[in-house]
Structures are given as structure tokens and as C-alpha cells.
Short mmCIF file of C-alpha atoms and ligand atoms in Angstrom, two decimals:
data_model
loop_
_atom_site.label_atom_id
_atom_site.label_comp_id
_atom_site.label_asym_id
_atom_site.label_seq_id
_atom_site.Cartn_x
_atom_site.Cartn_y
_atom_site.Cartn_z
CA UNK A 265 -74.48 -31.55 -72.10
CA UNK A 266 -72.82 -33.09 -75.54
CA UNK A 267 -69.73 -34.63 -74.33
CA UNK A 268 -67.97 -33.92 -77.14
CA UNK A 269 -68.19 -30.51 -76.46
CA UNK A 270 -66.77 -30.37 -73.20
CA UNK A 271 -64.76 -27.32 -73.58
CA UNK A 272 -65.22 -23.50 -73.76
CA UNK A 273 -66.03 -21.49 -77.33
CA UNK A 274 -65.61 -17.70 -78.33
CA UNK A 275 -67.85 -16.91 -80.98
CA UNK A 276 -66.54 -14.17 -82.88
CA UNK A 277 -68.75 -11.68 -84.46
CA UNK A 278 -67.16 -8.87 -87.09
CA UNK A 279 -69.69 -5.73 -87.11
CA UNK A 280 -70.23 -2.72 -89.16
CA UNK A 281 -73.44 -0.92 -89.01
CA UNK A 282 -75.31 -4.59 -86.88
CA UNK A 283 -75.85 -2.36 -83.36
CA UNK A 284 -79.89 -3.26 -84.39
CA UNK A 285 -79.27 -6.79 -84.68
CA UNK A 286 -77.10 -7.69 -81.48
CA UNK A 287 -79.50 -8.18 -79.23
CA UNK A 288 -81.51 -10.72 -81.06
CA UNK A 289 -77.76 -12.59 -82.02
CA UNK A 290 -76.90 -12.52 -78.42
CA UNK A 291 -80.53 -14.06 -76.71
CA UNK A 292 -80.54 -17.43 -79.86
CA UNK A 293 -76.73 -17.73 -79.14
CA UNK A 294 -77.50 -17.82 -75.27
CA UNK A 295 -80.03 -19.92 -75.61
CA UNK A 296 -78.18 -22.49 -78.37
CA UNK A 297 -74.83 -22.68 -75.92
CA UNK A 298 -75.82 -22.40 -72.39
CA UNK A 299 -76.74 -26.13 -72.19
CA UNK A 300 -74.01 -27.21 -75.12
CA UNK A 301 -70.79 -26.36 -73.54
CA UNK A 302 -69.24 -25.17 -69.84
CA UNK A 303 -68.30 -21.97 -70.82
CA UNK A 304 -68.74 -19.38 -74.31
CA UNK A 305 -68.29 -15.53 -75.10
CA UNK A 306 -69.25 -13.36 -77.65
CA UNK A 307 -66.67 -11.17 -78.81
CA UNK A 308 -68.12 -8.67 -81.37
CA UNK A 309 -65.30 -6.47 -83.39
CA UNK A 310 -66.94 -3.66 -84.08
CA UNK A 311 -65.05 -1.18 -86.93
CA UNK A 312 -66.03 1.68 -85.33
CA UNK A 313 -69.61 2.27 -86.40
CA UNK A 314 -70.61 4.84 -84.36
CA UNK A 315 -74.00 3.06 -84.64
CA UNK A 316 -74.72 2.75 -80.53
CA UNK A 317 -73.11 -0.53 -80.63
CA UNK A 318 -71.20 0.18 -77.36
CA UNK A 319 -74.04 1.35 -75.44
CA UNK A 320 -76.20 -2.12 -76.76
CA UNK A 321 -73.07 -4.39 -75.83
CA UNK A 322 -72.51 -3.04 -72.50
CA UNK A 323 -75.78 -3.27 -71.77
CA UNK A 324 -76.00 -7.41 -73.01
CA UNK A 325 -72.71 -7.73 -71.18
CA UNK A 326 -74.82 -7.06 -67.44
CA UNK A 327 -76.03 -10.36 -67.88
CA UNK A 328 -74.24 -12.40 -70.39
CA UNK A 329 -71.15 -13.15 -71.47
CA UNK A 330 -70.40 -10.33 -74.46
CA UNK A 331 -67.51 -8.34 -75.36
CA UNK A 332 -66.77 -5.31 -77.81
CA UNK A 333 -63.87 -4.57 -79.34
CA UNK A 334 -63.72 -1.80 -81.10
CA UNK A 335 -60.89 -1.59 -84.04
CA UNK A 336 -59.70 1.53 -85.37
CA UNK A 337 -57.80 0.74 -88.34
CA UNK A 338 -57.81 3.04 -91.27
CA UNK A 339 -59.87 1.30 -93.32
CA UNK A 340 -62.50 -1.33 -91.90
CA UNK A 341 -61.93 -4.58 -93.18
CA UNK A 342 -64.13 -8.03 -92.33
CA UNK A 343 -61.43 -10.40 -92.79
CA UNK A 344 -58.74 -8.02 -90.54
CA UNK A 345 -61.42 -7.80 -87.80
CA UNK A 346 -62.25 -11.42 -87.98
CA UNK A 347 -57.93 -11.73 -87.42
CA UNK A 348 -58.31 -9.32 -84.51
CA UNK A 349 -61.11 -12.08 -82.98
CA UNK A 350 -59.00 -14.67 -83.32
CA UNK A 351 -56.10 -12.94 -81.61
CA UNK A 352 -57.95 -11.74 -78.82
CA UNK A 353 -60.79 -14.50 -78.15
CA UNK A 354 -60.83 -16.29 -74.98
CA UNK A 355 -61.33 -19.88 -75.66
CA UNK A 356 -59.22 -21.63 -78.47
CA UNK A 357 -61.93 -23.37 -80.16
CA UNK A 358 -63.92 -20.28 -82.44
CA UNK A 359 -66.90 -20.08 -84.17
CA UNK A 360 -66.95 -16.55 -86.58
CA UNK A 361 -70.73 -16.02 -87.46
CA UNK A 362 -72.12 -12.92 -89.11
CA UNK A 363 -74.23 -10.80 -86.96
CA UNK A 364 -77.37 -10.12 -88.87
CA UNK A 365 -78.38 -13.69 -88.05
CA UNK A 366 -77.85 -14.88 -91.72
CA UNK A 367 -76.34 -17.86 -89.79
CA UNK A 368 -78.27 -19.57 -87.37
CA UNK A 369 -76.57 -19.88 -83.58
CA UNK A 370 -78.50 -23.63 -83.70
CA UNK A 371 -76.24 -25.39 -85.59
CA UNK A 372 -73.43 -24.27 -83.56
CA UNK A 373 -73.10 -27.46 -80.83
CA UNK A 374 -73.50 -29.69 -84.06
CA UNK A 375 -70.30 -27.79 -85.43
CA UNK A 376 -68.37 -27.86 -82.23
CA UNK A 377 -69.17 -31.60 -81.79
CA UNK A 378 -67.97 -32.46 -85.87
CA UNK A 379 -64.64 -30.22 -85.12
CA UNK A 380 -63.80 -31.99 -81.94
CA UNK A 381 -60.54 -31.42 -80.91
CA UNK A 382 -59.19 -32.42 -84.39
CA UNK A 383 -57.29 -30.52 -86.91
CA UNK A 384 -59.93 -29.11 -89.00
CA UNK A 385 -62.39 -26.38 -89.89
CA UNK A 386 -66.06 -27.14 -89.88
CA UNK A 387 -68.62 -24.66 -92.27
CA UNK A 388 -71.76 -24.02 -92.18
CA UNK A 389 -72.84 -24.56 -95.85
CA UNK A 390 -75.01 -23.24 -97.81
CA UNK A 391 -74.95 -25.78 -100.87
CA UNK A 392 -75.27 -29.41 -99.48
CA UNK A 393 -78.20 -31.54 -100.02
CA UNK A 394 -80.40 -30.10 -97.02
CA UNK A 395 -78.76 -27.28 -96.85
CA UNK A 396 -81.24 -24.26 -97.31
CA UNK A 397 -81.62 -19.86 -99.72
CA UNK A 398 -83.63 -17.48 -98.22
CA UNK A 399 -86.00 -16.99 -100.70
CA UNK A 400 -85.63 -13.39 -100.76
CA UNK A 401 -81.95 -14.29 -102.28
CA UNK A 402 -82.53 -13.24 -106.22
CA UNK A 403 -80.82 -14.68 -108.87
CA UNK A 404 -77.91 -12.22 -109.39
CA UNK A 405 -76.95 -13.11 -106.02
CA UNK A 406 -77.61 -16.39 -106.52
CA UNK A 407 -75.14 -16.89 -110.03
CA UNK A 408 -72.73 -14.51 -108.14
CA UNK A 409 -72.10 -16.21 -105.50
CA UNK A 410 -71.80 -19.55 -107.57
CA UNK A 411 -69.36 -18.03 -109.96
CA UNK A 412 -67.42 -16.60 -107.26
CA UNK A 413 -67.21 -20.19 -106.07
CA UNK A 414 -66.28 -21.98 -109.10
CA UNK A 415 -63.31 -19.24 -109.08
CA UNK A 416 -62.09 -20.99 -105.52
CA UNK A 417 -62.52 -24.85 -107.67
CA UNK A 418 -58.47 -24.80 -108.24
CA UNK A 419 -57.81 -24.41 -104.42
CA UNK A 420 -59.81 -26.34 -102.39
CA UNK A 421 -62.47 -28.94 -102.17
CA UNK A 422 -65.49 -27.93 -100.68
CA UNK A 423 -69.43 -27.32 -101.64
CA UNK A 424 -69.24 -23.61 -100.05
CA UNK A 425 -65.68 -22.02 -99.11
CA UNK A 426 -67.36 -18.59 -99.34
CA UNK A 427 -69.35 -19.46 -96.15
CA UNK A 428 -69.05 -17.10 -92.96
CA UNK A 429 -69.42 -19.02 -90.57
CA UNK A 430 -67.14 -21.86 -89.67
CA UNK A 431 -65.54 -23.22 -86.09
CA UNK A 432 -61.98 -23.55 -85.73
CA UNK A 433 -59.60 -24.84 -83.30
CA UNK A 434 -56.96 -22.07 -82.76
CA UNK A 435 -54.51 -24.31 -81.47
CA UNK A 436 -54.33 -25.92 -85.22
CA UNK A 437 -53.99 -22.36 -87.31
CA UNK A 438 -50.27 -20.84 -87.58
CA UNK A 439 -49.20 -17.47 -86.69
CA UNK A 440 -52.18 -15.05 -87.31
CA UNK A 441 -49.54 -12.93 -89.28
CA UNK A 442 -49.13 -15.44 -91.69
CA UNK A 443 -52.85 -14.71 -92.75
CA UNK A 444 -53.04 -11.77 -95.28
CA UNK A 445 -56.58 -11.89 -96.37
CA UNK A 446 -58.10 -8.77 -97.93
CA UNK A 447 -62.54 -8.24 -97.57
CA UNK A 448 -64.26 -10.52 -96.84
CA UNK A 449 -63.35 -14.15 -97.38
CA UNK A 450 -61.36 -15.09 -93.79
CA UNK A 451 -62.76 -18.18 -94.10
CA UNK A 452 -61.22 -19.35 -97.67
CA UNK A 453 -58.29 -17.65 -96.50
CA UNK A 454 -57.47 -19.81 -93.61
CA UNK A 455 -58.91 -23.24 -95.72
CA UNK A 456 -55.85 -22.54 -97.67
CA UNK A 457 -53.22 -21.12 -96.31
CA UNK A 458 -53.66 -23.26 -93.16
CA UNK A 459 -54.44 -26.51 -95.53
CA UNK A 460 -56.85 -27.46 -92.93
CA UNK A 461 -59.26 -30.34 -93.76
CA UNK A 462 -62.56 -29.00 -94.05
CA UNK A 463 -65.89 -30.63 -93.34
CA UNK A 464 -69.46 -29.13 -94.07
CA UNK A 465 -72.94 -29.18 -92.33
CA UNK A 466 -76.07 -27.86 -94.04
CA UNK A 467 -77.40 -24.54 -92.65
CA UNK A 468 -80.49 -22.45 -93.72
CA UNK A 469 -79.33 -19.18 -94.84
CA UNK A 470 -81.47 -16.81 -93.75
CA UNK A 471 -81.63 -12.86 -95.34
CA UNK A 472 -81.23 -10.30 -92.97
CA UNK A 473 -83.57 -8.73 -92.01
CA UNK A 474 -82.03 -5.51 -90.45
CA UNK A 475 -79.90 -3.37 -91.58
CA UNK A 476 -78.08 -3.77 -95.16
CA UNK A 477 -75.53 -5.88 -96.85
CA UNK A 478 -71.49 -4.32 -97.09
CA UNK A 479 -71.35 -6.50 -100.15
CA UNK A 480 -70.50 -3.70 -103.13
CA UNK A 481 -68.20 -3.45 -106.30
CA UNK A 482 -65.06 -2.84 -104.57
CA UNK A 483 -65.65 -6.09 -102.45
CA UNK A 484 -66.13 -7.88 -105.67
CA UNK A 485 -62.89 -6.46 -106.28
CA UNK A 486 -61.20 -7.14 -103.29
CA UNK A 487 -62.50 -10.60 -103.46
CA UNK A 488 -61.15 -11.07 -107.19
CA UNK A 489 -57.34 -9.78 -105.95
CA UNK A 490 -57.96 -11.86 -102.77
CA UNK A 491 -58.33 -14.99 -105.23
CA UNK A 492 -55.19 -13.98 -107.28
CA UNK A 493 -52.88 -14.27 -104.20
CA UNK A 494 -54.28 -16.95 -102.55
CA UNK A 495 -53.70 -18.71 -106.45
CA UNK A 496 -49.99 -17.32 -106.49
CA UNK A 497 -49.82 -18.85 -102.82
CA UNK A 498 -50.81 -22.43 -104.03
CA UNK A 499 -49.22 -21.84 -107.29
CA UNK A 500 -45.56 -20.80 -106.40
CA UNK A 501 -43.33 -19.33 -109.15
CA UNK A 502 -45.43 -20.83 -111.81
CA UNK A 503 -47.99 -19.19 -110.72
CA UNK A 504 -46.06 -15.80 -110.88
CA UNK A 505 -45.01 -16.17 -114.62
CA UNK A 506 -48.76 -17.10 -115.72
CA UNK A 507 -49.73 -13.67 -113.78
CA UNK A 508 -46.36 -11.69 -115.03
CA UNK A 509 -47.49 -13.03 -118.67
CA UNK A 510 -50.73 -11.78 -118.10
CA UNK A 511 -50.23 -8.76 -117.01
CA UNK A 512 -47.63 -8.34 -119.55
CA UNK A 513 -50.48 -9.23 -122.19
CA UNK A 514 -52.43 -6.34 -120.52
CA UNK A 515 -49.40 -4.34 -120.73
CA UNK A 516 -48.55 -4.84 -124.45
CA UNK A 517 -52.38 -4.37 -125.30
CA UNK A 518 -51.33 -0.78 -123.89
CA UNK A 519 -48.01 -0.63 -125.80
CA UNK A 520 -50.31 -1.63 -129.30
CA UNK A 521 -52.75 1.27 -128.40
CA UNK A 522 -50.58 3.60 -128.15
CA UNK A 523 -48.26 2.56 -130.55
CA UNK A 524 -50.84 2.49 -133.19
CA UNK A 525 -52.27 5.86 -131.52
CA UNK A 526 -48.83 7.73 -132.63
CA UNK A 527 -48.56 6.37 -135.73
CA UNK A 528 -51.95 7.61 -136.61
CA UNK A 529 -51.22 10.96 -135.41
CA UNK A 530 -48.30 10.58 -138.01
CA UNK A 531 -45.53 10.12 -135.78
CA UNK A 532 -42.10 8.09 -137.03
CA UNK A 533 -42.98 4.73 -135.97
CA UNK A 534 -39.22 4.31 -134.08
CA UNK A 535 -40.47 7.46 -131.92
CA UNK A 536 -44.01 5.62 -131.33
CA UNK A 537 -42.39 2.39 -129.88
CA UNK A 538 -40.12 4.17 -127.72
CA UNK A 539 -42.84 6.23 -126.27
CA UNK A 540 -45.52 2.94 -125.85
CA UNK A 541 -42.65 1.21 -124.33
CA UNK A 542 -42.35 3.12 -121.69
CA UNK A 543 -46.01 3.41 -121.22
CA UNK A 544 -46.30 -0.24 -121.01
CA UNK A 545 -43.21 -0.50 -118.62
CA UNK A 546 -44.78 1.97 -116.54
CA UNK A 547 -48.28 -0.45 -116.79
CA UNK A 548 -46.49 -3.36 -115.90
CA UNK A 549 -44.54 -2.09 -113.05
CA UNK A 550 -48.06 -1.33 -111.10
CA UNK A 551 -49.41 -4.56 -111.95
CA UNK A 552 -46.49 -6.42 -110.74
CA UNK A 553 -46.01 -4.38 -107.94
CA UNK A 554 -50.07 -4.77 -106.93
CA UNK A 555 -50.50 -8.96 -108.12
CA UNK A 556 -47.15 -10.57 -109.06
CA UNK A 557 -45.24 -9.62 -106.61
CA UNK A 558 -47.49 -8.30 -104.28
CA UNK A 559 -46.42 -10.72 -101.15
CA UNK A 560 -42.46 -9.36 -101.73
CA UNK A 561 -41.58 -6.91 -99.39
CA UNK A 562 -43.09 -3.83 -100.37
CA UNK A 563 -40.64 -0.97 -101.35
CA UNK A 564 -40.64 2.67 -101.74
CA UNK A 565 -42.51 2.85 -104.92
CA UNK A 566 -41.00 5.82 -106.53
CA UNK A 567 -37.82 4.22 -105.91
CA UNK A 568 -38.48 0.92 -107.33
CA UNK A 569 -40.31 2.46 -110.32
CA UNK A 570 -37.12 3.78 -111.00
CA UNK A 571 -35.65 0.41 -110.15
CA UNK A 572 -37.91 -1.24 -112.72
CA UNK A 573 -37.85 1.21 -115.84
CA UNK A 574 -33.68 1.11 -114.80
CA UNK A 575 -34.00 -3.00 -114.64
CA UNK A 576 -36.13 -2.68 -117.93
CA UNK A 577 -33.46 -1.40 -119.52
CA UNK A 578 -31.87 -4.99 -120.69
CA UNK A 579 -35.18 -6.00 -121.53
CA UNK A 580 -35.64 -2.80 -123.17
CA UNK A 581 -32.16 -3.78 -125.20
CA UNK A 582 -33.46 -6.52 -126.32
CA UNK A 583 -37.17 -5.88 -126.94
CA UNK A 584 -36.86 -2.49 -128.69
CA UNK A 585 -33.23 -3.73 -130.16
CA UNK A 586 -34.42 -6.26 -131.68
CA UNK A 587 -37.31 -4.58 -133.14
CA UNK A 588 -35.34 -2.42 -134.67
CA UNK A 589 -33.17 -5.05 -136.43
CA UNK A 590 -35.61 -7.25 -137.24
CA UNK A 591 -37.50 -3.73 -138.78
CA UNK A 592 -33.29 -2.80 -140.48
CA UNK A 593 -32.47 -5.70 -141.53
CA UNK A 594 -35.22 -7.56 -142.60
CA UNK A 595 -37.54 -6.43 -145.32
CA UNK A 596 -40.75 -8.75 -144.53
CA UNK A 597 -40.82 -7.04 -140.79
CA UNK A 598 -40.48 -3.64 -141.68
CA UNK A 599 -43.61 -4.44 -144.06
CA UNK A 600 -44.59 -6.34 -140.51
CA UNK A 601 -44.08 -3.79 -137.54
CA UNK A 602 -46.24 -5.09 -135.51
CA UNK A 603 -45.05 -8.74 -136.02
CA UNK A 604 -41.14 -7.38 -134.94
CA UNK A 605 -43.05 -5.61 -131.85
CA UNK A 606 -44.20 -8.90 -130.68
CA UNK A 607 -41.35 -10.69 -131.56
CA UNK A 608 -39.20 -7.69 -129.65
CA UNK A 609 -41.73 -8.35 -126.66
CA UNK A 610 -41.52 -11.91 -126.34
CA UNK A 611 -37.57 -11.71 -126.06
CA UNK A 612 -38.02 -8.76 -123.27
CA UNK A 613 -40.86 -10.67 -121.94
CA UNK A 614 -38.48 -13.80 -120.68
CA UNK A 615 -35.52 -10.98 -119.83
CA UNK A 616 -37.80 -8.78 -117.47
CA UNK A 617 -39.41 -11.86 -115.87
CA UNK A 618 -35.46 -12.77 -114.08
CA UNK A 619 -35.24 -8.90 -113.84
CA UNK A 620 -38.54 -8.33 -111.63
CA UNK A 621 -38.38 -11.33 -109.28
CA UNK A 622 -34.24 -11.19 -108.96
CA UNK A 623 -33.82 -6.98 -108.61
CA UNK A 624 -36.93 -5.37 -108.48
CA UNK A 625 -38.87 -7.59 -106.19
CA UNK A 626 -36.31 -9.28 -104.26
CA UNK A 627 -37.51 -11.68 -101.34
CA UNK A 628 -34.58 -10.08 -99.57
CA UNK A 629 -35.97 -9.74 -96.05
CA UNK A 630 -36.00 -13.68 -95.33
CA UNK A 631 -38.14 -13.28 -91.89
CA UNK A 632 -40.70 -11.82 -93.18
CA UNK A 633 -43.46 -14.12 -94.91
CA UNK A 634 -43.22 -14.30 -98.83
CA UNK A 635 -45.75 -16.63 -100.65
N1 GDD B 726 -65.79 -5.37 -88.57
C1 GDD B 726 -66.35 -5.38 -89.78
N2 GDD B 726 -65.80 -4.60 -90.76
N3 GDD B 726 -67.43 -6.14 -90.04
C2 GDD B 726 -67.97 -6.10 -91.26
C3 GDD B 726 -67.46 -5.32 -92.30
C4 GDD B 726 -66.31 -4.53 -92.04
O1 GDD B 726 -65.80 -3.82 -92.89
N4 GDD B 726 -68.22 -5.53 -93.41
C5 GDD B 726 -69.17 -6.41 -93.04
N5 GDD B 726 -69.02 -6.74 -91.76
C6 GDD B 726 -69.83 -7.68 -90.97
C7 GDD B 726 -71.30 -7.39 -91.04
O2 GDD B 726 -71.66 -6.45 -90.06
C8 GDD B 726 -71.88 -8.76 -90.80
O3 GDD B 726 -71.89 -9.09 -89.44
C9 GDD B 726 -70.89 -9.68 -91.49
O4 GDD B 726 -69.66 -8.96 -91.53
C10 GDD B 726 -71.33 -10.04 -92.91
O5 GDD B 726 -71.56 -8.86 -93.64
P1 GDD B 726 -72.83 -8.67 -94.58
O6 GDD B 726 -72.84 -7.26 -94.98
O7 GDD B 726 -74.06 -9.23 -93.94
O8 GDD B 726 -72.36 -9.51 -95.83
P2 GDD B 726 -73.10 -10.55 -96.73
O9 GDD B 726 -74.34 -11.10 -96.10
O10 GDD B 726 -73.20 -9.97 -98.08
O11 GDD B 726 -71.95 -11.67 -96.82
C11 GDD B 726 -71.96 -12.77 -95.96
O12 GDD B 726 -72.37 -13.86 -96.68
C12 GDD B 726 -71.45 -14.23 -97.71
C13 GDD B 726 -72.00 -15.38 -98.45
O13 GDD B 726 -72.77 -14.91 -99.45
C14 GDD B 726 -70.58 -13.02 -95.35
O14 GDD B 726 -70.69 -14.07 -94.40
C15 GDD B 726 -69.57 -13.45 -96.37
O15 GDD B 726 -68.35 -13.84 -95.73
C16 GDD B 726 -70.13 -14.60 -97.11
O16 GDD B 726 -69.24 -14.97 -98.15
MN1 MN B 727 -75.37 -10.75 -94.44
#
């Protein structure tokens, strides 16, 4: 027995759609711990597959240490069943390994022995100098997976933060609710929200070989809105006006369209502006709502839609106000409309900033956790 790891681990094992891979995950684990440490688990959390997973687990759990859970949330979710792991597992120090045996059980006592009883996370990495690609891994996976890390560069320091499979102490991490990840990158999540130090040993990534992959376009998507808040969490309020300014951007490239969309049905350019106005306020609100904002307490949102096109209305004053005088009085921007639009937006811009974060996204409810 390694000395170092003289105490207990749960390894925690999220599941959708792996009841075919279990048993082999349970017999390399069993043999890669029994002799490492006094004591382990598995405890898979299942998202309800329906896939026979209960009947395999009870019948591992005869003879070895294994335990389901089975979550019933409304909408499965990796990173939320990982959470539900870490809540529930036995032991404090946790390994979370996939379960189609991309991650091999192996390395495990090397990880437990690195992590120690210290503050820190330990990864399994993928891209270290011996660390090893399936071969069946093609290129587009390959280049997404590196983009999708250089995207993580700005937050922390490490070769792979995308990895799965990692061994923490639970003693170190804070309240679980503090955690909001979203899909399927728990692991980034806790590296920096938790601002653990993180250290890295090589692994050879294998493919699975049963079953398929739950990587698809929306959890490219997830992961992309996952990034933006864990960049507004690092970032603060700075961070907040570079994503109010660009959604505003996105927002004003929707006022333009439609602006320039009425006036070439031939409608009285004052009539146009007010219209894309409130298109774009209506654009903005959802973004701001959805990224800027998004870790405020959530209101009702036909409420604070209301709240916002109200709130908009000084920023309306002075955008669409001073359009129009810049338009009146001057003769060079009513030759220029679209010049006195941006000009008109700019001033709004700065006015609906204090607006959102003061009235329509108050922190308000001080307990709960705003980033
Ligand atoms: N409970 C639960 N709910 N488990 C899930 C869900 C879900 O919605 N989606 C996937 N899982 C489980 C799978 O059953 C598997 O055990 C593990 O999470 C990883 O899912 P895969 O479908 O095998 O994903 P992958 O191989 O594309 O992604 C893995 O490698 C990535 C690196 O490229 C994961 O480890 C990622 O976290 C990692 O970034
Ligand atoms: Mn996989």
C-alpha cells in the first residue's frame, strides 16, 4: 500500500446511456484501488437512462463496492450530476472519471498520491509531453478541442482544463452551491471558481469503444455560455461592460437592419428609428438578461422586460433625443443619419449600462451568490 494514500476515495462516475460499459469500469477500477488505498466506492449518477443501468449496478454492487444514484432533474446535465457526486460521495477525497473508460482507472493511485492531502486538484491530461490521442480521435476533434482550450488561456494555467477526470479533496472546495456550471466542463468550473492550484499527470486517452459520445452543437453551446460566465466571474464589472458593449454591438447591428429595412420600404426615417429602437431594446434585454447579468437574481421576465424598455426610457431620451437634434439642428447629420444614430447610441449606451446593473438587474438579494 502507497502511504501517501492512506485514506478512503469515492470515484464518481456521471452516466447517460454507459449501462454497457460499467462492468468493464468497475473490474480495472477494482483491480487499480484494492491494493492502493483502505477503502473506495463507485458512485455512478445515472440521469435516468432507462438503459438497464440499475439492474447492471445492483448486480456489481453483490460484490463490490458500487452505488447508483439516479437523478431526475428536468434536463440531464454532466456537470449538475457530477455536483450531485460530490454532495453525496462517501469519502472526501474524489476522483470524477468518465465511464466509457476514455480515462484509465491506472493512473488513479498516482493522482491520489500527487493530491495528497493538499489544497489542490490533480488532472489527468491529455496534452503533456507523454501524455497520449487515441488514434481514432480525427482532426475536427482534435482542433476543437484545442480551440476550445485556448478559449480557457485568460483563466487559468494549465495544459488541459477541459479534462474529465481529475481528484479533488472535498474538504478544500466551498459550498457546492457556489458552483453554477452548465454541460459539461465541472472540472474548469471548480479550477476557477475554487482557485485551486492545479497539477497535471499524462494519461492515454483512449476512444470509447461502446456506446456514443453526448458531445453535440448545443454542448458546444453550453460550453461557449459556460466560458462567458466563468470570464464575467474572473472579470468583475469590467467584465460586464465589455459583454453589455458587446451585446449592445449585436443589438445596434439589429437596430441598423431594421432601421435601414424601413427606410427602404419608404418609411419616414424618425418612424424607422423609433421602431428599431425598440427592437434593439427588446434584443438587448434577452442578452443581458441570458450573459450580462445572468448570475443577478433572476426575475419575472415579463416584468423586468417591462422594467428594462421602462428603464430604457432615459437612455431612450438621450439616444433617440439626441438623434433627433443632432438630425434638427445640424445640417451635416441629417445628410449623416446613420452617423447621429451612433452618436445617439453611444450616449444611451453609457446611460443604460447604470440603468441595467442599478434597476433592472439589481444584486438586491445579498445572500444569494452574485459573481
Ligand atoms: N449524468 C450524466 N448526464 N452523464 C453524462 C451526460 C449527462 O447529461 N452526458 C454525458 N455524460 C457522461 C457520459 O456517460 C460519460 O460517462 C461522461 O459523461 C463523458 O461523456 P462522453 O459522451 O463520453 O463525452 P466526451 O468523451 O465527448 O467528453 C469527455 O471528454 C472531454 C474531453 O474531450 C468528457 O470527459 C469531457 O468533460 C471532456 O472535456
Ligand atoms: Mn467519452
Amino acid at each position: 500500500m502507497i502511504e501517501k494514500n492512506a485514506s478512503a476515495v469515492s470515484v464518481v462516475v456521471p452516466t447517460f446511456r454507459e449501462a454497457g460499459n460499467l462492468e468493464a469500469l468497475v473490474s480495472r477500477l477494482d483491480l487499480a484501488l484494492s491494493e492502493a488505498v483502505p477503502a473506495w466506492e463507485i458512485l455512478v449518477v445515472d440521469d435516468d437512462s432507462g438503459d438497464g443501468i440499475e439492474e447492471v449496478a445492483a448486480k456489481l454492487a453483490e460484490s463490490l463496492p458500487v452505488r447508483l444514484e439516479i437523478r431526475s432533474a428536468p434536463r440531464r446535465d454532466l456537470s449538475l450530476s457530477v455536483l450531485r457526486g460530490l454532495e453525496l460521495a462517501k469519502y472526501d477525497r474524489i476522483v470524477v472519471m468518465d465511464a466509457d473508460l476514455s480515462h484509465p482507472p491506472e493512473m488513479i493511485p498516482e493522482m491520489l498520491s500527487r493530491l495528497g492531502d493538499q489544497k489542490s486538484m490533480v488532472l489527468g491530461s491529455r496534452y503533456l509531453p507523454g501524455s497520449s490521442l487515441d488514434e481514432k480521435w480525427g482532426a475536427d476533434r482534435f482542433l476543437q478541442s484545442r480551440l476550445a482550450t485556448i478559449l480557457t488561456k485568460p483563466l487559468v494555467k494549465c495544459a488541459d482544463p477541459m479534462s474529465g477526470f481529475f481528484a479533488v479533496d472535498r474538504r478544500w472546495l466551498p459550498e457546492l452551491s457556489a458552483l453554477r456550471p452548465i454541460g459539461f466542463k465541472i472540472g474548469l468550473e471548480i479550477m476557477v471558481r475554487c482557485d485551486l492550484p492545479v497539477s497535471e499527470i499524462p494519461i492515454h486517452f483512449q476512444d470509447r469503444s461502446v456506446g456514443r459520445s453526448k458531445m453535440n452543437a448545443r454542448q458546444q453551446i453550453n460550453y461557449l455560455r459556460h466560458l462567458w460566465r466563468l470570464y464575467l466571474f474572473r472579470f468583475g464589472r469590467p467584465g460586464r461592460i465589455v459583454s453589455f458593449v458587446m451585446v449592445g454591438t449585436g443589438g445596434l447591428i439589429v437596430d441598423l437592419a431594421i432601421f435601414w429595412g424601413f427606410r427602404w420600404l419608404g418609411l419616414d426615417h424618425r418612424v424607422a428609428r423609433l421602431i428599431s429602437f425598440w427592437s434593439a431594446a427588446s434584443w438587448n434585454w434577452w442578452f443581458n438578461r441570458n450573459l450580462t447579468f445572468e448570475a443577478r437574481p433572476k426575475r419575472r421576465p415579463g416584468r423586468q422586460w417591462a422594467k428594462f424598455v421602462g428603464g430604457s426610457l432615459l437612455g431612450f431620451a438621450v439616444n433617440y433625443g439626441s438623434y433627433i437634434a443632432l438630425t434638427e439642428m445640424i445640417e451635416f447629420f441629417y445628410r449623416n443619419q446613420t452617423l447621429a444614430l451612433f452618436c445617439g447610441v453611444a450616449l444611451g449606451t453609457a446611460s443604460n449600462y447604470l440603468m441595467a446593473s442599478l434597476f433592472v438587474f439589481p444584486k438586491l438579494e445579498r445572500r444569494r451568490r452574485n459573481s
